[in-house]
PDB file of C-alpha atoms and ligand atoms in Angstrom:
ATOM      1  CA  MET A1182     -16.536 -14.997  10.243  1.00  0.00           C
ATOM      2  CA  GLY A1183     -19.483 -12.497  10.864  1.00  0.00           C
ATOM      3  CA  ASP A1184     -18.460 -12.679  14.669  1.00  0.00           C
ATOM      4  CA  ARG A1185     -14.630 -12.426  14.091  1.00  0.00           C
ATOM      5  CA  LEU A1186     -14.773  -9.511  11.319  1.00  0.00           C
ATOM      6  CA  HIS A1187     -16.225  -6.152  11.686  1.00  0.00           C
ATOM      7  CA  PHE A1188     -15.615  -3.024   9.252  1.00  0.00           C
ATOM      8  CA  GLN A1189     -14.924   0.444  10.030  1.00  0.00           C
ATOM      9  CA  GLN A1190     -15.393   3.660   7.236  1.00  0.00           C
ATOM     10  CA  GLY A1191     -13.682   6.469   7.308  1.00  0.00           C
ATOM     11  CA  ASP A1192     -10.390   8.542   6.436  1.00  0.00           C
ATOM     12  CA  ILE A1193      -7.555   6.751   7.111  1.00  0.00           C
ATOM     13  CA  HIS A1194      -5.922  10.669   8.088  1.00  0.00           C
ATOM     14  CA  GLN A1195      -8.374  11.009  10.645  1.00  0.00           C
ATOM     15  CA  LEU A1196      -9.766   7.259  11.551  1.00  0.00           C
ATOM     16  CA  THR A1197      -9.460   5.922  14.944  1.00  0.00           C
ATOM     17  CA  LEU A1198      -9.561   2.162  15.397  1.00  0.00           C
ATOM     18  CA  SER A1199     -12.177   0.554  18.207  1.00  0.00           C
ATOM     19  CA  GLU A1200      -9.188  -1.848  19.017  1.00  0.00           C
ATOM     20  CA  PRO A1201      -5.965  -2.519  17.199  1.00  0.00           C
ATOM     21  CA  ALA A1202      -6.453  -4.669  14.420  1.00  0.00           C
ATOM     22  CA  ASP A1203      -4.810  -8.161  13.405  1.00  0.00           C
ATOM     23  CA  LEU A1204      -4.982  -7.498   9.942  1.00  0.00           C
ATOM     24  CA  ILE A1205      -4.996  -4.287   7.787  1.00  0.00           C
ATOM     25  CA  ALA A1206      -5.234  -4.712   4.054  1.00  0.00           C
ATOM     26  CA  MET A1207      -5.280  -2.123   1.436  1.00  0.00           C
ATOM     27  CA  ASN A1208      -5.964  -2.909  -1.755  1.00  0.00           C
ATOM     28  CA  ARG A1209      -5.002  -0.628  -4.412  1.00  0.00           C
ATOM     29  CA  ALA A1210      -5.585   2.441  -1.961  1.00  0.00           C
ATOM     30  CA  LEU A1211      -2.055   3.382  -0.630  1.00  0.00           C
ATOM     31  CA  HIS A1212      -1.028   5.646  -3.637  1.00  0.00           C
ATOM     32  CA  HIS A1213      -4.523   7.360  -3.089  1.00  0.00           C
ATOM     33  CA  VAL A1214      -3.320   8.073   0.577  1.00  0.00           C
ATOM     34  CA  TRP A1215       0.853   8.281   0.311  1.00  0.00           C
ATOM     35  CA  GLU A1216       1.176  12.058  -0.641  1.00  0.00           C
ATOM     36  CA  LYS A1217      -0.042  13.472   2.247  1.00  0.00           C
ATOM     37  CA  ASP A1218       2.270  12.359   5.073  1.00  0.00           C
ATOM     38  CA  THR A1219       3.719   9.155   4.219  1.00  0.00           C
ATOM     39  CA  ALA A1220       5.738   8.634   7.989  1.00  0.00           C
ATOM     40  CA  SER A1221       2.633   9.701   9.555  1.00  0.00           C
ATOM     41  CA  LEU A1222       0.470   7.062   7.680  1.00  0.00           C
ATOM     42  CA  PHE A1223       3.064   4.280   8.163  1.00  0.00           C
ATOM     43  CA  ALA A1224       3.474   5.620  12.023  1.00  0.00           C
ATOM     44  CA  TRP A1225      -0.505   5.020  12.259  1.00  0.00           C
ATOM     45  CA  LEU A1226      -0.621   1.096  10.387  1.00  0.00           C
ATOM     46  CA  HIS A1227       1.994   0.364  13.046  1.00  0.00           C
ATOM     47  CA  ALA A1228       0.291   1.880  15.984  1.00  0.00           C
ATOM     48  CA  ASN A1229      -3.013   0.564  14.810  1.00  0.00           C
ATOM     49  CA  LEU A1230      -1.919  -3.470  14.452  1.00  0.00           C
ATOM     50  CA  LYS A1231      -1.761  -5.815  17.476  1.00  0.00           C
ATOM     51  CA  PRO A1232       1.775  -6.663  18.095  1.00  0.00           C
ATOM     52  CA  GLY A1233       2.672  -9.612  15.498  1.00  0.00           C
ATOM     53  CA  GLY A1234      -0.370  -8.058  13.036  1.00  0.00           C
ATOM     54  CA  LEU A1235       0.219  -7.920   9.530  1.00  0.00           C
ATOM     55  CA  VAL A1236      -0.309  -5.224   6.724  1.00  0.00           C
ATOM     56  CA  ALA A1237      -0.868  -6.537   3.051  1.00  0.00           C
ATOM     57  CA  ILE A1238      -0.529  -3.872   0.587  1.00  0.00           C
ATOM     58  CA  TRP A1239      -1.431  -4.610  -2.894  1.00  0.00           C
ATOM     59  CA  GLU A1240      -0.449  -2.102  -5.534  1.00  0.00           C
ATOM     60  CA  PRO A1241       0.856  -1.476  -9.486  1.00  0.00           C
ATOM     61  CA  ALA A1242       4.215  -1.938  -9.221  1.00  0.00           C
ATOM     62  CA  TRP A1243       5.808   1.381 -10.738  1.00  0.00           C
ATOM     63  CA  PRO A1244       9.327   0.380 -12.362  1.00  0.00           C
ATOM     64  CA  ALA A1245      12.412   1.844 -11.227  1.00  0.00           C
ATOM     65  CA  ASP A1246      13.385   1.898 -14.530  1.00  0.00           C
ATOM     66  CA  ARG A1247      11.176   4.100 -16.914  1.00  0.00           C
ATOM     67  CA  THR A1248      12.330   2.399 -20.088  1.00  0.00           C
ATOM     68  CA  ALA A1249      10.468  -0.561 -18.477  1.00  0.00           C
ATOM     69  CA  LEU A1250       7.131   1.157 -19.100  1.00  0.00           C
ATOM     70  CA  ARG A1251       7.885   0.533 -23.158  1.00  0.00           C
ATOM     71  CA  ASP A1252       7.109  -2.989 -22.570  1.00  0.00           C
ATOM     72  CA  PRO A1253       3.965  -3.841 -23.800  1.00  0.00           C
ATOM     73  CA  SER A1254       2.381  -5.117 -20.592  1.00  0.00           C
ATOM     74  CA  ARG A1255       3.117  -1.816 -18.977  1.00  0.00           C
ATOM     75  CA  ARG A1256       1.275   0.164 -21.270  1.00  0.00           C
ATOM     76  CA  GLY A1257      -2.045   0.098 -19.400  1.00  0.00           C
ATOM     77  CA  MET A1258      -0.139   1.040 -16.250  1.00  0.00           C
ATOM     78  CA  ALA A1259       1.653   3.570 -17.724  1.00  0.00           C
ATOM     79  CA  PHE A1260      -1.624   5.537 -19.014  1.00  0.00           C
ATOM     80  CA  GLN A1261      -3.226   4.769 -15.677  1.00  0.00           C
ATOM     81  CA  ASN A1262      -0.346   6.817 -13.697  1.00  0.00           C
ATOM     82  CA  LEU A1263      -1.236   9.895 -15.805  1.00  0.00           C
ATOM     83  CA  SER A1264      -5.042   9.948 -14.455  1.00  0.00           C
ATOM     84  CA  GLU A1265      -3.616   9.296 -11.086  1.00  0.00           C
ATOM     85  CA  HIS A1266      -1.623  12.380 -11.562  1.00  0.00           C
ATOM     86  CA  ILE A1267      -4.404  14.624 -12.259  1.00  0.00           C
ATOM     87  CA  GLN A1268      -6.028  13.158  -8.888  1.00  0.00           C
ATOM     88  CA  GLY A1269      -2.646  14.290  -7.064  1.00  0.00           C
ATOM     89  CA  ASN A1270      -1.186  10.429  -6.573  1.00  0.00           C
ATOM     90  CA  HIS A1271       1.350   8.277  -8.608  1.00  0.00           C
ATOM     91  CA  PHE A1272       1.927   4.642  -8.424  1.00  0.00           C
ATOM     92  CA  LEU A1273       4.573   3.729  -5.975  1.00  0.00           C
ATOM     93  CA  GLN A1274       7.688   1.493  -6.677  1.00  0.00           C
ATOM     94  CA  PRO A1275       7.478  -1.405  -4.434  1.00  0.00           C
ATOM     95  CA  ALA A1276      10.950  -0.714  -2.935  1.00  0.00           C
ATOM     96  CA  GLU A1277       9.827   2.938  -1.690  1.00  0.00           C
ATOM     97  CA  ILE A1278       6.751   0.816  -0.098  1.00  0.00           C
ATOM     98  CA  GLN A1279       8.900  -1.629   1.913  1.00  0.00           C
ATOM     99  CA  THR A1280      11.396   1.405   2.726  1.00  0.00           C
ATOM    100  CA  ALA A1281       8.745   2.919   4.551  1.00  0.00           C
ATOM    101  CA  PHE A1282       7.487   0.218   6.450  1.00  0.00           C
ATOM    102  CA  GLU A1283      11.191  -0.532   7.601  1.00  0.00           C
ATOM    103  CA  GLN A1284      11.511   2.957   8.907  1.00  0.00           C
ATOM    104  CA  ALA A1285       8.319   2.749  10.801  1.00  0.00           C
ATOM    105  CA  GLY A1286       9.995  -0.242  12.444  1.00  0.00           C
ATOM    106  CA  MET A1287       8.107  -3.172  10.506  1.00  0.00           C
ATOM    107  CA  ASP A1288       9.533  -5.910   8.642  1.00  0.00           C
ATOM    108  CA  ALA A1289       8.504  -6.009   5.236  1.00  0.00           C
ATOM    109  CA  LYS A1290       8.843  -8.346   2.126  1.00  0.00           C
ATOM    110  CA  THR A1291       7.823  -7.998  -1.373  1.00  0.00           C
ATOM    111  CA  TYR A1292       6.069 -10.407  -3.978  1.00  0.00           C
ATOM    112  CA  THR A1293       5.631  -9.566  -7.566  1.00  0.00           C
ATOM    113  CA  PHE A1294       3.426 -11.360  -9.996  1.00  0.00           C
ATOM    114  CA  MET A1295       1.952 -10.903 -13.170  1.00  0.00           C
ATOM    115  CA  GLN A1296       5.277 -10.019 -15.050  1.00  0.00           C
ATOM    116  CA  GLY A1297       6.139  -8.153 -11.828  1.00  0.00           C
ATOM    117  CA  ASN A1298       3.844  -5.720 -13.069  1.00  0.00           C
ATOM    118  CA  GLU A1299       1.809  -6.388  -9.441  1.00  0.00           C
ATOM    119  CA  ALA A1300       3.256  -6.115  -6.091  1.00  0.00           C
ATOM    120  CA  VAL A1301       1.937  -7.340  -2.802  1.00  0.00           C
ATOM    121  CA  ILE A1302       3.805  -6.212   0.312  1.00  0.00           C
ATOM    122  CA  ILE A1303       3.336  -7.996   3.618  1.00  0.00           C
ATOM    123  CA  ALA A1304       4.494  -6.213   6.674  1.00  0.00           C
ATOM    124  CA  ARG A1305       4.718  -7.297   9.975  1.00  0.00           C
ATOM    125  CA  ARG A1306       4.353  -5.138  13.583  1.00  0.00           C
ATOM    126  CA  PRO A1307       7.304  -6.881  15.797  1.00  0.00           C
ATOM    127  CA  THR A1308       5.860  -8.577  18.945  1.00  0.00           C
ATOM    128  CA  HIS A1309       8.443  -6.561  21.390  1.00  0.00           C
TER     129      HIS A1309
HETATM  130  C1  SAM B 852      -8.684   2.407  -6.668  1.00  0.00           C
HETATM  131  S1  SAM B 852      -9.565   2.198  -5.426  1.00  0.00           S
HETATM  132  C2  SAM B 852      -9.574   0.754  -5.027  1.00  0.00           C
HETATM  133  C3  SAM B 852     -11.014   0.244  -4.155  1.00  0.00           C
HETATM  134  C4  SAM B 852     -10.814  -1.510  -3.719  1.00  0.00           C
HETATM  135  N1  SAM B 852     -10.009  -1.525  -2.715  1.00  0.00           N
HETATM  136  C5  SAM B 852     -10.467  -2.187  -5.053  1.00  0.00           C
HETATM  137  O1  SAM B 852      -9.631  -2.983  -4.861  1.00  0.00           O
HETATM  138  O2  SAM B 852     -11.760  -2.472  -5.686  1.00  0.00           O
HETATM  139  C6  SAM B 852      -8.985   3.432  -3.988  1.00  0.00           C
HETATM  140  C7  SAM B 852      -9.696   3.464  -2.745  1.00  0.00           C
HETATM  141  O3  SAM B 852      -8.996   4.627  -1.740  1.00  0.00           O
HETATM  142  C8  SAM B 852     -10.044   5.069  -0.801  1.00  0.00           C
HETATM  143  N2  SAM B 852      -9.318   6.014  -0.581  1.00  0.00           N
HETATM  144  C9  SAM B 852      -8.791   7.136  -1.175  1.00  0.00           C
HETATM  145  N3  SAM B 852      -8.619   8.243   0.143  1.00  0.00           N
HETATM  146  C10 SAM B 852      -8.507   7.301   1.294  1.00  0.00           C
HETATM  147  C11 SAM B 852      -8.603   7.920   2.592  1.00  0.00           C
HETATM  148  N4  SAM B 852      -7.950   9.315   2.797  1.00  0.00           N
HETATM  149  N5  SAM B 852      -8.514   6.925   3.517  1.00  0.00           N
HETATM  150  C12 SAM B 852      -9.477   5.928   3.079  1.00  0.00           C
HETATM  151  N6  SAM B 852      -9.660   5.845   2.162  1.00  0.00           N
HETATM  152  C13 SAM B 852      -9.282   6.242   0.733  1.00  0.00           C
HETATM  153  C14 SAM B 852     -11.072   5.016  -1.742  1.00  0.00           C
HETATM  154  O4  SAM B 852     -12.568   5.259  -1.241  1.00  0.00           O
HETATM  155  C15 SAM B 852     -11.370   3.873  -2.883  1.00  0.00           C
HETATM  156  O5  SAM B 852     -12.110   2.848  -2.458  1.00  0.00           O
END
């Protein structure tokens, strides 16, 4: 795929892509860049995709109901969120990610796995 893939490195808040992307994949990175200006970030994702292009987000799925954190399968996520707060971040609920895409004019669908503790959100820039 060497002739079809290329990589650019930079701060997403400053980055200008050389051309619109077919796919933007962010693996456990969205919660690092969410706080600064969420609306601008999602406008950036929309603007830097080709029409019909996709964003794939993989994030820990922070539960809407905090009592769910008492489940043994969520203890690791609960503990890690403490260190995220120290860095100025926090884990996100899949629904808030999906809503942010919809507010940016993109269709989004959420898929959860690992007992609901991991979420992949796929969003598409409309073709029109
Ligand atoms: C938890 S790591 C995930 C790394 C990798 N995607 C993985 O799954 O192993 C979070 C990543 O977000 C990146 N990141 C944080 N702030 C960023 C920013 N402003 N622009 C671009 N990337 C950023 C960090 O460099 C780091 O690689």
